[in-house]
PDB file of C-alpha atoms and ligand atoms in Angstrom:
ATOM      1  CA  MET A   1       9.445 -17.264 -12.101  1.00 86.00           C
ATOM      2  CA  ALA A   2       7.519 -20.067 -13.914  1.00 87.00           C
ATOM      3  CA  ASP A   3       4.380 -19.893 -12.917  1.00 95.00           C
ATOM      4  CA  CYS A   4       4.108 -16.258 -12.979  1.00 98.00           C
ATOM      5  CA  ILE A   5       1.344 -14.853 -15.828  1.00 98.00           C
ATOM      6  CA  PHE A   6       3.775 -11.676 -16.184  1.00 98.00           C
ATOM      7  CA  CYS A   7       6.784 -13.377 -16.082  1.00 98.00           C
ATOM      8  CA  LYS A   8       5.191 -15.602 -19.110  1.00 98.00           C
ATOM      9  CA  ILE A   9       4.481 -12.164 -21.291  1.00 98.00           C
ATOM     10  CA  ILE A  10       7.668 -10.944 -20.497  1.00 98.00           C
ATOM     11  CA  LYS A  11       9.310 -14.371 -22.120  1.00 97.00           C
ATOM     12  CA  GLU A  12       6.473 -13.696 -24.882  1.00 97.00           C
ATOM     13  CA  GLU A  13       4.391 -17.349 -23.917  1.00 97.00           C
ATOM     14  CA  ILE A  14       1.501 -15.165 -23.591  1.00 97.00           C
ATOM     15  CA  PRO A  15       0.114 -12.223 -25.827  1.00 98.00           C
ATOM     16  CA  CYS A  16      -0.172  -8.688 -24.392  1.00 98.00           C
ATOM     17  CA  ALA A  17      -1.105  -4.989 -26.214  1.00 98.00           C
ATOM     18  CA  LYS A  18       3.039  -3.609 -25.635  1.00 98.00           C
ATOM     19  CA  VAL A  19       3.138  -0.168 -25.419  1.00 98.00           C
ATOM     20  CA  TYR A  20       6.727   0.278 -24.550  1.00 98.00           C
ATOM     21  CA  GLU A  21       9.687  -1.573 -23.329  1.00 98.00           C
ATOM     22  CA  ASN A  22      13.684  -0.713 -22.761  1.00 97.00           C
ATOM     23  CA  ASP A  23      16.043  -3.189 -21.126  1.00 97.00           C
ATOM     24  CA  GLU A  24      14.156  -2.928 -17.552  1.00 98.00           C
ATOM     25  CA  VAL A  25      11.140  -2.478 -17.824  1.00 98.00           C
ATOM     26  CA  LEU A  26       7.767  -3.641 -19.970  1.00 98.00           C
ATOM     27  CA  ALA A  27       4.732  -1.557 -19.690  1.00 98.00           C
ATOM     28  CA  PHE A  28       1.518  -3.117 -21.812  1.00 98.00           C
ATOM     29  CA  LEU A  29      -2.406  -2.517 -21.331  1.00 98.00           C
ATOM     30  CA  ASP A  30      -4.392  -4.468 -18.842  1.00 98.00           C
ATOM     31  CA  ILE A  31      -6.566  -6.557 -20.366  1.00 98.00           C
ATOM     32  CA  SER A  32      -9.565  -5.234 -17.617  1.00 98.00           C
ATOM     33  CA  PRO A  33      -9.310  -1.810 -17.977  1.00 98.00           C
ATOM     34  CA  VAL A  34     -10.897   0.836 -15.035  1.00 97.00           C
ATOM     35  CA  ASN A  35     -10.853   2.685 -18.115  1.00 98.00           C
ATOM     36  CA  LYS A  36      -9.669   2.299 -21.707  1.00 98.00           C
ATOM     37  CA  GLY A  37      -5.921   3.000 -22.077  1.00 98.00           C
ATOM     38  CA  HIS A  38      -5.342   1.591 -18.338  1.00 98.00           C
ATOM     39  CA  VAL A  39      -1.707   0.260 -18.695  1.00 98.00           C
ATOM     40  CA  LEU A  40       0.594  -1.422 -16.502  1.00 98.00           C
ATOM     41  CA  VAL A  41       4.069  -1.335 -15.943  1.00 98.00           C
ATOM     42  CA  LEU A  42       6.359  -3.789 -14.573  1.00 98.00           C
ATOM     43  CA  PRO A  43      10.184  -4.849 -14.045  1.00 98.00           C
ATOM     44  CA  LYS A  44      11.672  -7.651 -16.593  1.00 98.00           C
ATOM     45  CA  LYS A  45      12.622  -9.493 -13.900  1.00 98.00           C
ATOM     46  CA  HIS A  46      10.524 -10.883 -11.192  1.00 98.00           C
ATOM     47  CA  PHE A  47      10.238  -8.761  -8.049  1.00 98.00           C
ATOM     48  CA  GLU A  48       6.629  -9.690  -5.775  1.00 98.00           C
ATOM     49  CA  ASN A  49       6.353  -6.277  -4.612  1.00 97.00           C
ATOM     50  CA  ILE A  50       8.075  -3.175  -3.847  1.00 98.00           C
ATOM     51  CA  GLU A  51       9.842  -3.798  -0.718  1.00 96.00           C
ATOM     52  CA  ASN A  52      11.801  -6.287  -2.977  1.00 94.00           C
ATOM     53  CA  LEU A  53      12.291  -4.165  -6.206  1.00 98.00           C
ATOM     54  CA  PRO A  54      16.220  -2.252  -6.288  1.00 98.00           C
ATOM     55  CA  ASP A  55      15.862   1.280  -5.979  1.00 98.00           C
ATOM     56  CA  GLU A  56      17.498   1.798  -9.905  1.00 98.00           C
ATOM     57  CA  ILE A  57      14.869  -0.498 -11.218  1.00 98.00           C
ATOM     58  CA  LEU A  58      12.218   1.488  -9.204  1.00 98.00           C
ATOM     59  CA  CYS A  59      13.549   4.753 -10.548  1.00 98.00           C
ATOM     60  CA  GLU A  60      13.464   3.261 -14.195  1.00 98.00           C
ATOM     61  CA  ILE A  61       9.727   2.507 -13.603  1.00 98.00           C
ATOM     62  CA  ALA A  62       9.044   6.043 -12.117  1.00 98.00           C
ATOM     63  CA  ARG A  63      10.418   7.585 -15.153  1.00 98.00           C
ATOM     64  CA  THR A  64       8.230   5.001 -17.479  1.00 98.00           C
ATOM     65  CA  ILE A  65       5.374   6.193 -15.857  1.00 98.00           C
ATOM     66  CA  LYS A  66       6.064  10.001 -16.222  1.00 98.00           C
ATOM     67  CA  LYS A  67       6.322   9.651 -20.085  1.00 97.00           C
ATOM     68  CA  LEU A  68       4.217   6.866 -20.341  1.00 98.00           C
ATOM     69  CA  SER A  69       1.356   8.486 -18.971  1.00 98.00           C
ATOM     70  CA  LYS A  70       1.124  11.433 -20.947  1.00 98.00           C
ATOM     71  CA  ALA A  71       0.941   9.145 -23.635  1.00 98.00           C
ATOM     72  CA  ALA A  72      -1.890   7.264 -22.478  1.00 98.00           C
ATOM     73  CA  LEU A  73      -3.728  10.079 -21.631  1.00 98.00           C
ATOM     74  CA  LYS A  74      -3.298  11.658 -25.406  1.00 98.00           C
ATOM     75  CA  ALA A  75      -4.321   8.034 -26.664  1.00 98.00           C
ATOM     76  CA  VAL A  76      -8.014   8.009 -25.348  1.00 98.00           C
ATOM     77  CA  GLY A  77      -8.447  11.655 -24.725  1.00 98.00           C
ATOM     78  CA  ALA A  78      -8.474  12.016 -20.983  1.00 98.00           C
ATOM     79  CA  ASP A  79      -6.695  14.702 -18.631  1.00 96.00           C
ATOM     80  CA  SER A  80      -6.184  12.761 -15.199  1.00 98.00           C
ATOM     81  CA  PHE A  81      -5.478   9.498 -14.287  1.00 98.00           C
ATOM     82  CA  ASN A  82      -4.679   7.332 -11.219  1.00 98.00           C
ATOM     83  CA  LEU A  83      -1.263   5.740 -10.218  1.00 98.00           C
ATOM     84  CA  GLY A  84      -2.137   2.637  -8.518  1.00 98.00           C
ATOM     85  CA  LEU A  85      -0.002  -0.165  -6.796  1.00 98.00           C
ATOM     86  CA  ASN A  86      -1.717  -2.835  -5.311  1.00 98.00           C
ATOM     87  CA  ASN A  87       1.172  -4.141  -2.751  1.00 98.00           C
ATOM     88  CA  GLY A  88       0.129  -7.202  -0.649  1.00 97.00           C
ATOM     89  CA  LYS A  89      -2.656  -9.515  -0.603  1.00 96.00           C
ATOM     90  CA  ASN A  90      -4.946  -7.041   1.532  1.00 98.00           C
ATOM     91  CA  ALA A  91      -4.405  -4.117  -0.711  1.00 97.00           C
ATOM     92  CA  GLY A  92      -5.999  -6.422  -3.492  1.00 97.00           C
ATOM     93  CA  GLN A  93      -2.601  -7.739  -5.137  1.00 98.00           C
ATOM     94  CA  LEU A  94      -3.640 -10.747  -7.580  1.00 98.00           C
ATOM     95  CA  VAL A  95      -0.361 -10.638  -9.418  1.00 98.00           C
ATOM     96  CA  GLN A  96       2.224 -11.405  -7.561  1.00 98.00           C
ATOM     97  CA  HIS A  97       4.865  -9.680  -9.936  1.00 98.00           C
ATOM     98  CA  VAL A  98       4.684  -5.846  -8.656  1.00 98.00           C
ATOM     99  CA  HIS A  99       3.212  -3.823 -11.313  1.00 98.00           C
ATOM    100  CA  PHE A 100       2.107  -0.317 -11.284  1.00 98.00           C
ATOM    101  CA  HIS A 101      -1.402   0.849 -12.780  1.00 98.00           C
ATOM    102  CA  ILE A 102      -1.669   3.977 -14.690  1.00 98.00           C
ATOM    103  CA  MET A 103      -5.519   4.614 -14.817  1.00 98.00           C
ATOM    104  CA  PRO A 104      -6.845   7.153 -17.162  1.00 98.00           C
ATOM    105  CA  ARG A 105      -9.864   9.107 -15.668  1.00 98.00           C
ATOM    106  CA  PHE A 106     -12.542  10.786 -16.956  1.00 97.00           C
ATOM    107  CA  GLU A 107     -15.580  13.081 -15.756  1.00 97.00           C
ATOM    108  CA  ASN A 108     -18.311  11.280 -14.714  1.00 96.00           C
ATOM    109  CA  ASP A 109     -16.703   8.364 -15.012  1.00 97.00           C
ATOM    110  CA  GLY A 110     -18.670   6.410 -12.000  1.00 96.00           C
ATOM    111  CA  TYR A 111     -15.753   5.618  -9.988  1.00 96.00           C
ATOM    112  CA  LYS A 112     -14.975   7.482  -6.409  1.00 92.00           C
ATOM    113  CA  LEU A 113     -12.208   8.375  -4.548  1.00 90.00           C
ATOM    114  CA  TRP A 114     -11.646   5.879  -1.245  1.00 91.00           C
ATOM    115  CA  ILE A 115     -13.752   7.488   1.543  1.00 94.00           C
ATOM    116  CA  GLY A 116     -11.517   8.845   4.329  1.00 96.00           C
ATOM    117  CA  LYS A 117     -11.675   7.417   8.314  1.00 97.00           C
ATOM    118  CA  LYS A 118     -11.232   9.631  11.442  1.00 98.00           C
ATOM    119  CA  TYR A 119      -8.095   9.324  14.003  1.00 98.00           C
ATOM    120  CA  THR A 120      -9.623   9.377  17.240  1.00 98.00           C
ATOM    121  CA  GLU A 121      -7.622  12.283  19.854  1.00 98.00           C
ATOM    122  CA  GLY A 122      -3.841  11.718  20.044  1.00 98.00           C
ATOM    123  CA  GLU A 123      -3.413   8.654  17.622  1.00 98.00           C
ATOM    124  CA  MET A 124      -2.671  10.779  14.859  1.00 98.00           C
ATOM    125  CA  GLU A 125       0.732  11.832  16.348  1.00 98.00           C
ATOM    126  CA  LYS A 126       1.543   8.368  18.142  1.00 98.00           C
ATOM    127  CA  ILE A 127       1.333   6.721  14.703  1.00 98.00           C
ATOM    128  CA  ALA A 128       3.635   9.807  12.943  1.00 98.00           C
ATOM    129  CA  LYS A 129       5.763   8.882  15.809  1.00 98.00           C
ATOM    130  CA  SER A 130       5.959   5.303  15.337  1.00 98.00           C
ATOM    131  CA  ILE A 131       6.546   5.487  11.350  1.00 98.00           C
ATOM    132  CA  LYS A 132       9.592   7.904  11.873  1.00 98.00           C
ATOM    133  CA  LYS A 133      10.743   5.691  14.432  1.00 98.00           C
ATOM    134  CA  ASN A 134      10.885   2.557  11.966  1.00 98.00           C
ATOM    135  CA  LEU A 135      12.333   4.527   9.022  1.00 97.00           C
TER     136      LEU A 135
HETATM  137  P1  AMP B 201      -2.985  -6.538  -9.172  1.00 87.04           P
HETATM  138  O1  AMP B 201      -2.399  -7.778  -8.976  1.00 87.04           O
HETATM  139  O2  AMP B 201      -4.679  -6.224  -8.266  1.00 87.04           O
HETATM  140  O3  AMP B 201      -2.199  -5.135  -9.230  1.00 87.04           O
HETATM  141  O4  AMP B 201      -4.010  -6.646 -10.739  1.00 87.04           O
HETATM  142  C1  AMP B 201      -3.406  -7.418 -11.921  1.00 87.04           C
HETATM  143  C2  AMP B 201      -3.817  -6.771 -13.094  1.00 87.04           C
HETATM  144  O5  AMP B 201      -3.544  -7.765 -13.719  1.00 87.04           O
HETATM  145  C3  AMP B 201      -5.695  -6.705 -13.278  1.00 87.04           C
HETATM  146  O6  AMP B 201      -5.724  -5.163 -13.162  1.00 87.04           O
HETATM  147  C4  AMP B 201      -5.852  -7.710 -14.448  1.00 87.04           C
HETATM  148  O7  AMP B 201      -6.477  -7.275 -15.224  1.00 87.04           O
HETATM  149  C5  AMP B 201      -4.546  -7.665 -14.974  1.00 87.04           C
HETATM  150  N1  AMP B 201      -4.075  -8.442 -16.088  1.00 87.04           N
HETATM  151  C6  AMP B 201      -4.069 -10.129 -15.438  1.00 87.04           C
HETATM  152  N2  AMP B 201      -3.916 -10.786 -16.654  1.00 87.04           N
HETATM  153  C7  AMP B 201      -3.356 -10.130 -17.542  1.00 87.04           C
HETATM  154  C8  AMP B 201      -2.983 -10.030 -18.908  1.00 87.04           C
HETATM  155  N3  AMP B 201      -2.700 -11.714 -19.282  1.00 87.04           N
HETATM  156  N4  AMP B 201      -2.451  -9.478 -19.695  1.00 87.04           N
HETATM  157  C9  AMP B 201      -3.146  -7.970 -19.267  1.00 87.04           C
HETATM  158  N5  AMP B 201      -3.834  -7.933 -18.134  1.00 87.04           N
HETATM  159  C10 AMP B 201      -3.771  -8.963 -17.440  1.00 87.04           C
HETATM  160 ZN1   ZN B 202       7.220 -12.576 -12.635  1.00 87.04          ZN
END
């Protein structure tokens, strides 16, 4: 897409700190990292979100994440990472070109995981049933 910043990076119209590429997938460092070594992994073709992304490309992205996460952790001396996908506006997706975040984590790095909410009586079963029905 012409006005997509990640498509511009893929076309090399904008520079990036590239760490990996193959025919389908590109990975580069996030310009504003959660921690050093924060990598973005994305399809070279423009797809807005995971719903539009063909399964074969998703598999290629998953393979890339597995391989790259090891290398990224080694590079920055971390032993843990969070894998992120901000899918849609209310999930905080800022760039409308689907991308996964590999975010190295360190002991006492100041981040906390999200806070868990509670279900009301029977709500959990109802939602689980509804999810299964919508598959
Ligand atoms: P989100 O869409 O919320 O998953 O976040 C988009 C991510 O892209 C943010 O973490 C940004 O720091 C990152 N980002 C935006 N522009 C660039 C760029 N030119 N190079 C590298 N990372 C970028
Ligand atoms: Zn794009």
